[in-house]
Tab-separated table of C-alpha atoms in Angstrom:
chain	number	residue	atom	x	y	z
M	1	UNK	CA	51.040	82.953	254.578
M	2	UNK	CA	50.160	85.888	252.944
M	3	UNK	CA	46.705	85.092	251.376
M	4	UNK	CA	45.681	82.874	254.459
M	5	UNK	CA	46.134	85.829	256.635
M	6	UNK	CA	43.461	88.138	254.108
M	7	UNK	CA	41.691	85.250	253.775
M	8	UNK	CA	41.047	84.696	257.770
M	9	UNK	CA	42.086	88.227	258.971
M	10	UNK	CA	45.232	88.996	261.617
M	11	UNK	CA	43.709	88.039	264.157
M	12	UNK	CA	42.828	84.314	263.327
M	13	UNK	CA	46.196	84.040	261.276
M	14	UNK	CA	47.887	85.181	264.828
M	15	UNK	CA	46.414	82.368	266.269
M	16	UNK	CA	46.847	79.489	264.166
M	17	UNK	CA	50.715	80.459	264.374
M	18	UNK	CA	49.972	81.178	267.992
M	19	UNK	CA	48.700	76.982	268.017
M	20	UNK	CA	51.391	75.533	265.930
M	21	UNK	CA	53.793	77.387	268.349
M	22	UNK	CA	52.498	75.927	271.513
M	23	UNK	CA	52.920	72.257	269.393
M	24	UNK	CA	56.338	73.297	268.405
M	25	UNK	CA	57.509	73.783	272.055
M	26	UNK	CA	55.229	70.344	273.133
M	27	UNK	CA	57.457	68.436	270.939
M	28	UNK	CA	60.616	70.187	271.786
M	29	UNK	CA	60.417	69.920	275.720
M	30	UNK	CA	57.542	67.778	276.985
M	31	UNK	CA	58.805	63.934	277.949
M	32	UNK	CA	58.698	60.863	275.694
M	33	UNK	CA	56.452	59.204	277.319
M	34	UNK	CA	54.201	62.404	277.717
M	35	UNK	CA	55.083	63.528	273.625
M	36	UNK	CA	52.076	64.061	271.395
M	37	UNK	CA	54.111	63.512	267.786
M	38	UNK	CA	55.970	60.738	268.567
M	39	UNK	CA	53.461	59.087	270.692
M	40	UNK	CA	51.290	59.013	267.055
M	41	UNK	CA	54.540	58.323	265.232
M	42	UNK	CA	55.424	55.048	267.612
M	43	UNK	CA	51.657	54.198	267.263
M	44	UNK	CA	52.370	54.410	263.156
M	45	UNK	CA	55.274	52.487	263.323
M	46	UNK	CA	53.615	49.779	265.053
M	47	UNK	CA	51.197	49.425	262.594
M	48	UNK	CA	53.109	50.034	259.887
M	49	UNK	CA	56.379	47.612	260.684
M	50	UNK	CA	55.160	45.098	263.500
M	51	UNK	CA	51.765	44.934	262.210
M	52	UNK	CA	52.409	45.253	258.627
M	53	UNK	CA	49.551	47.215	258.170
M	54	UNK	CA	49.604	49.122	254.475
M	55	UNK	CA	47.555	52.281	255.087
M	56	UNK	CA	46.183	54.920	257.967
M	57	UNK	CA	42.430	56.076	257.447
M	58	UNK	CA	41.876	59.977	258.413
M	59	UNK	CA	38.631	60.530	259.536
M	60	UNK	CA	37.649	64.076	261.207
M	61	UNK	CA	33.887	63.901	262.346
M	62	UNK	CA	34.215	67.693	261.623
M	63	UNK	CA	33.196	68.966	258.401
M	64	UNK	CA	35.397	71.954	258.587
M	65	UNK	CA	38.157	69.407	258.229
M	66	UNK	CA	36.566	67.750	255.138
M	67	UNK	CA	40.028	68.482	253.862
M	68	UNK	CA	42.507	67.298	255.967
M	69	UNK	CA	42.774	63.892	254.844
M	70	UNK	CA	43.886	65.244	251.521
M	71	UNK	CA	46.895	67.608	253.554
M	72	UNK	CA	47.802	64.378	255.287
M	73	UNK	CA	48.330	62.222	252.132
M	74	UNK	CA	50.344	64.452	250.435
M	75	UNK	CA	52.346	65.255	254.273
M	76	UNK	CA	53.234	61.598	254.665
M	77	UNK	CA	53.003	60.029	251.334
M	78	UNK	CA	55.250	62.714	249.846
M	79	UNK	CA	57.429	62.639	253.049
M	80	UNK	CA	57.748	59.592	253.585
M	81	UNK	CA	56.964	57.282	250.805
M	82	UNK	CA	60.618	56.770	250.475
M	83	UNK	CA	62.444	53.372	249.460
M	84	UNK	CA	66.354	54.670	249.692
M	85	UNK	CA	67.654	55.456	253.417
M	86	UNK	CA	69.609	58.795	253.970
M	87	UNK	CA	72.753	56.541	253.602
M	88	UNK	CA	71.709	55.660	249.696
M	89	UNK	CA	70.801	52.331	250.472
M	90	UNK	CA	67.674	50.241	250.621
M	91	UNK	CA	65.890	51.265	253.425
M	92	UNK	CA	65.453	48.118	255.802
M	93	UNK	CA	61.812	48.373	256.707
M	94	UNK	CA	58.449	49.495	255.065
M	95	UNK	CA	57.940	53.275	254.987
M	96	UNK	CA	54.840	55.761	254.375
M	97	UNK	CA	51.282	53.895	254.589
M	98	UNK	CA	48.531	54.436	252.083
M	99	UNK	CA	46.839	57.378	253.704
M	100	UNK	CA	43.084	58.115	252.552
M	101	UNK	CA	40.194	59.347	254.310
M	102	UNK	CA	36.482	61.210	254.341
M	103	UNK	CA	34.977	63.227	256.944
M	104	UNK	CA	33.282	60.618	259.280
M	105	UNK	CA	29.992	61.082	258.344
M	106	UNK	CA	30.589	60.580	254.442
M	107	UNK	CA	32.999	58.047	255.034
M	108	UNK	CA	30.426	55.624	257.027
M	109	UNK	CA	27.983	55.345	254.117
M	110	UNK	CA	31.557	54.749	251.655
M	111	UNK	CA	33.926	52.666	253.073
M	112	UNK	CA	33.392	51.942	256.875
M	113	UNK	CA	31.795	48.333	255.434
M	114	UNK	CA	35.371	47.302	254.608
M	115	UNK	CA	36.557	48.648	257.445
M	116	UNK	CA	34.465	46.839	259.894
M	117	UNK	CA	34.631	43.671	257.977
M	118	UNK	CA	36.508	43.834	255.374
M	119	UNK	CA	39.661	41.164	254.538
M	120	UNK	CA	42.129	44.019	255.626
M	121	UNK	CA	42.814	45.924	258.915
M	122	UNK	CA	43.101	49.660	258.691
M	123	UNK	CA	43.960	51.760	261.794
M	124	UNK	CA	41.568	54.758	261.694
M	125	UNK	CA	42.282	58.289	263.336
M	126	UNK	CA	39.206	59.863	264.477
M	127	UNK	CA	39.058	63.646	264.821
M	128	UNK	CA	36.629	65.256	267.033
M	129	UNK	CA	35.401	68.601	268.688
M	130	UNK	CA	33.677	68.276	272.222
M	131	UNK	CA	31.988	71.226	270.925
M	132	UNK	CA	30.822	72.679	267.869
M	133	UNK	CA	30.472	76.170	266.198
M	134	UNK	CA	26.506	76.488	265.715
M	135	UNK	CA	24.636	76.056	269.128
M	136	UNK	CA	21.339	75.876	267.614
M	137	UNK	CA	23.169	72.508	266.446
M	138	UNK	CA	23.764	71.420	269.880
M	139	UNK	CA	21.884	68.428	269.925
M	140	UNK	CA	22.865	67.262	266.402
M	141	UNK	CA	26.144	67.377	267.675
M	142	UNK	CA	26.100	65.672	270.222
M	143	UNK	CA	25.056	62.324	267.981
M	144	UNK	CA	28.195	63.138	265.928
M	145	UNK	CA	30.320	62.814	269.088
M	146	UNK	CA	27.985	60.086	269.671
M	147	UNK	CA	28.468	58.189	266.190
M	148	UNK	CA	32.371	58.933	266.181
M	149	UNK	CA	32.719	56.996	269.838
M	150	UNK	CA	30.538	54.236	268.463
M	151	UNK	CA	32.046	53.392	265.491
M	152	UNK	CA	35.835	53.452	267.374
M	153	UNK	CA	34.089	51.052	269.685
M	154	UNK	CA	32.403	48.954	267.113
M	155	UNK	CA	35.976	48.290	265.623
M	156	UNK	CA	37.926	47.467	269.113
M	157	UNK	CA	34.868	45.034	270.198
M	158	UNK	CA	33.374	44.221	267.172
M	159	UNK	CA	30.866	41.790	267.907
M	160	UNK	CA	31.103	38.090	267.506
M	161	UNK	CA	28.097	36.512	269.382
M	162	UNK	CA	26.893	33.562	267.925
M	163	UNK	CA	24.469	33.897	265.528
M	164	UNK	CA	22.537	32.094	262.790
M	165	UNK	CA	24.025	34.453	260.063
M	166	UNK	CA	27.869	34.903	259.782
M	167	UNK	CA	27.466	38.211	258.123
M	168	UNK	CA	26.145	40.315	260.861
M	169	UNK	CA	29.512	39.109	262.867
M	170	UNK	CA	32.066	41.652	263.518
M	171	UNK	CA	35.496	40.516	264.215
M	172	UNK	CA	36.699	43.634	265.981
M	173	UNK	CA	40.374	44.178	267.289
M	174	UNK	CA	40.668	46.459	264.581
M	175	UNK	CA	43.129	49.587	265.788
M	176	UNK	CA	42.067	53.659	266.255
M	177	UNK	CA	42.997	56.379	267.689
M	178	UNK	CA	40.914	59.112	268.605
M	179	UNK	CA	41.799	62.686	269.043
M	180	UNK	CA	39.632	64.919	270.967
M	181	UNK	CA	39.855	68.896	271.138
M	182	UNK	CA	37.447	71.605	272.695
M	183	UNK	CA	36.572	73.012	269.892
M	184	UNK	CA	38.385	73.841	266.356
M	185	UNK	CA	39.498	77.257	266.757
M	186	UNK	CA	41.876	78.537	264.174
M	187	UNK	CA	44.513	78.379	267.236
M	188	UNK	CA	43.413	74.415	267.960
M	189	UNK	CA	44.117	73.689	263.656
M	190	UNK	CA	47.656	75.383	264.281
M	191	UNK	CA	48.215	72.598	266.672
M	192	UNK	CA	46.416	69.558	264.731
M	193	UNK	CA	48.699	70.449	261.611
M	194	UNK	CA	52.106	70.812	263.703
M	195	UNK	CA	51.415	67.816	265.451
M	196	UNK	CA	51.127	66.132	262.250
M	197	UNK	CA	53.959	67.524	260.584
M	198	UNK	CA	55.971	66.410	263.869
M	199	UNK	CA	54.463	63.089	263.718
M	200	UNK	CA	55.484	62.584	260.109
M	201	UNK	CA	58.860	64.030	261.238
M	202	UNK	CA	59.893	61.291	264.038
M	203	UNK	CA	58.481	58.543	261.470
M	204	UNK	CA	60.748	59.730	259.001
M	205	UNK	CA	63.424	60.277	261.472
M	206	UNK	CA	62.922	55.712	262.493
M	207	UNK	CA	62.792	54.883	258.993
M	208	UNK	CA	66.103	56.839	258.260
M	209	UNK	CA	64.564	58.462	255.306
M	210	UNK	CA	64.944	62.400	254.096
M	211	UNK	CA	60.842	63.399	254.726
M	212	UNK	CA	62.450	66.791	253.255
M	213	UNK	CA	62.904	65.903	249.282
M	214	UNK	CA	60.389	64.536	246.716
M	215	UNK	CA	62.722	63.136	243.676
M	216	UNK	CA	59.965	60.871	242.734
M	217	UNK	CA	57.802	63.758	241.678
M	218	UNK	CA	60.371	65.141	239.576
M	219	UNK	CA	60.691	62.245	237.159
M	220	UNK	CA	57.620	62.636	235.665
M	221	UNK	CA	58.735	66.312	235.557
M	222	UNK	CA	61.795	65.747	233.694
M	223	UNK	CA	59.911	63.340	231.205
M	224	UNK	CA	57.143	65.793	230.357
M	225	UNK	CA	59.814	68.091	229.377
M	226	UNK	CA	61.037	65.494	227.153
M	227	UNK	CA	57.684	65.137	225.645
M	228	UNK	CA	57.165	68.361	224.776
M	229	UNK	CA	59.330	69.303	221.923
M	230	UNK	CA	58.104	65.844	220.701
M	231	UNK	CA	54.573	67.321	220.323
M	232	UNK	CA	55.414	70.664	219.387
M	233	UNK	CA	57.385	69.305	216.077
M	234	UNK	CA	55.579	66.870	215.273
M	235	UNK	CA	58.598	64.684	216.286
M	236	UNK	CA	59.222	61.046	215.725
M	237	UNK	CA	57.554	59.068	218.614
M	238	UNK	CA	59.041	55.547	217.899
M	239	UNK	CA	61.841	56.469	219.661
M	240	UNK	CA	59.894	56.487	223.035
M	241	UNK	CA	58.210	52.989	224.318
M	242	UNK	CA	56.136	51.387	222.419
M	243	UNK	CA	53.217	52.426	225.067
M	244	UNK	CA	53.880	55.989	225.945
M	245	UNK	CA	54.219	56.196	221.577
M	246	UNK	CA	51.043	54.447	221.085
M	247	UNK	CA	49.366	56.550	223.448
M	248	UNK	CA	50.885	59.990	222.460
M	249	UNK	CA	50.191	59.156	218.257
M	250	UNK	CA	46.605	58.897	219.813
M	251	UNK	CA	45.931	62.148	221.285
M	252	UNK	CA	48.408	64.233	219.439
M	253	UNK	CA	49.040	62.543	215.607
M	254	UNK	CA	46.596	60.469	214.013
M	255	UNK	CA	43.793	60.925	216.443
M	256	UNK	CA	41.692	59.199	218.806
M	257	UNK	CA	39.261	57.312	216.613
């Protein structure tokens, strides 16, 4: 926490642990029915095991959270992308979604085509500020609220009059969630990231998986280790697959040609 706190100063890094705090005791004490984490986590479940739904678009319509899709792969794809239960055996349902994302704005001229109409269903999580930072912005702010709410309505309703052309039909029915704040404060991201972390918590917690270890990662660790003395001497490659030794003669014996 050390170079986040010179990086934003004490008195912004106070309250971003100040807003993860306040989620922290939300989880612990507020009602089931009335709980912010595992409401999102039951929601994810849903998707994920009744609906069979295989991944969760992040989409912030808040460019000072152009990164948080990224954070939230790696939270619940690392977490949670888990096939063995914390009793060693297969685990009996599907786990982590494919999570991916833009910021709102980009993402609509990418990928909200194959969202809207495309041959799979996505649940989408909109993020949005009822405010934002720049008031001279005011106005151009209030079409980004604007184009957020439209595009979560567009894929509930969708819009299936009939028409003479099929492709301007919308099927709709298509699942979001939408999560509104004031305005993103560093005390307001405390809370969006612990609520996350929670929510990626409780999912772990249904799917009787450890969210805590990552032994996948460390088997392309151990291999590169392996590698290396290979390289380093010159070694004998034939030993290895006949792929990984094709590839590795390439870069590191005769050349690529």
């Amino acid at each position: 926490g050390l170079s986040l706190m010179i990086a934003i100063g004490d008195k912004n890094f106070s309250d971003f642990l100040s807003g993860a705090k306040e989620m922290d005791d939300h989880f612990n004490n507020a009602e089931t029915d009335l709980n912010l984490p595992i409401l999102l986590a039951m929601v994810g479940v849903w998707h994920r095991n009744i609906c069979n739904y295989s991944s969760r678009a992040i989409l912030p319509y808040e460019n000072r959270l152009s990164f948080l899709p990224a954070y939230l792969q790696q939270l619940d794809m690392e977490s949670n992308g888990k096939s063995i239960n914390q009793d060693g055996k297969k685990v009996a349902n599907r786990t982590s979604p494919i999570v991916w994302g833009e910021p709102g704005t980009n993402g609509q001229h990418a990928f909200y085509q194959f969202l809207h109409q495309g041959t799979s269903v996505v649940p989408c999580e909109f993020l949005i500020g009822a405010n934002g930072h720049e008031k001279y912005l005011s106005k151009q702010h209030e079409l980004l609220i604007l184009n957020c709410l439209a595009q979560s309505e567009a894929l509930m309703k969708g819009d299936t009059a009939k028409i003479s052309n099929p492709n301007l039909e919308f099927p709709g029915n298509r699942p979001s969630v939408t999560i509104l704040y004031e305005l993103l404060t560093p005390k307001v991201l405390g809370s969006l990231i612990a609520m996350f972390e929670h929510r990626t918590f409780v999912e772990g917690v249904i799917w009787d998986v450890n969210s805590f270890d990552q032994w996948g990662v460390e088997l392309g660790k151990r291999l590169t280790n392996e590698f290396l003395p290979l390289i380093k001497s010159k070694g004998n490659f034939s030993d290895l697959n006949a792929s990984t030794a094709g590839l590795l003669k390439k870069v590191f014996g005769s050349g690529i040609e």
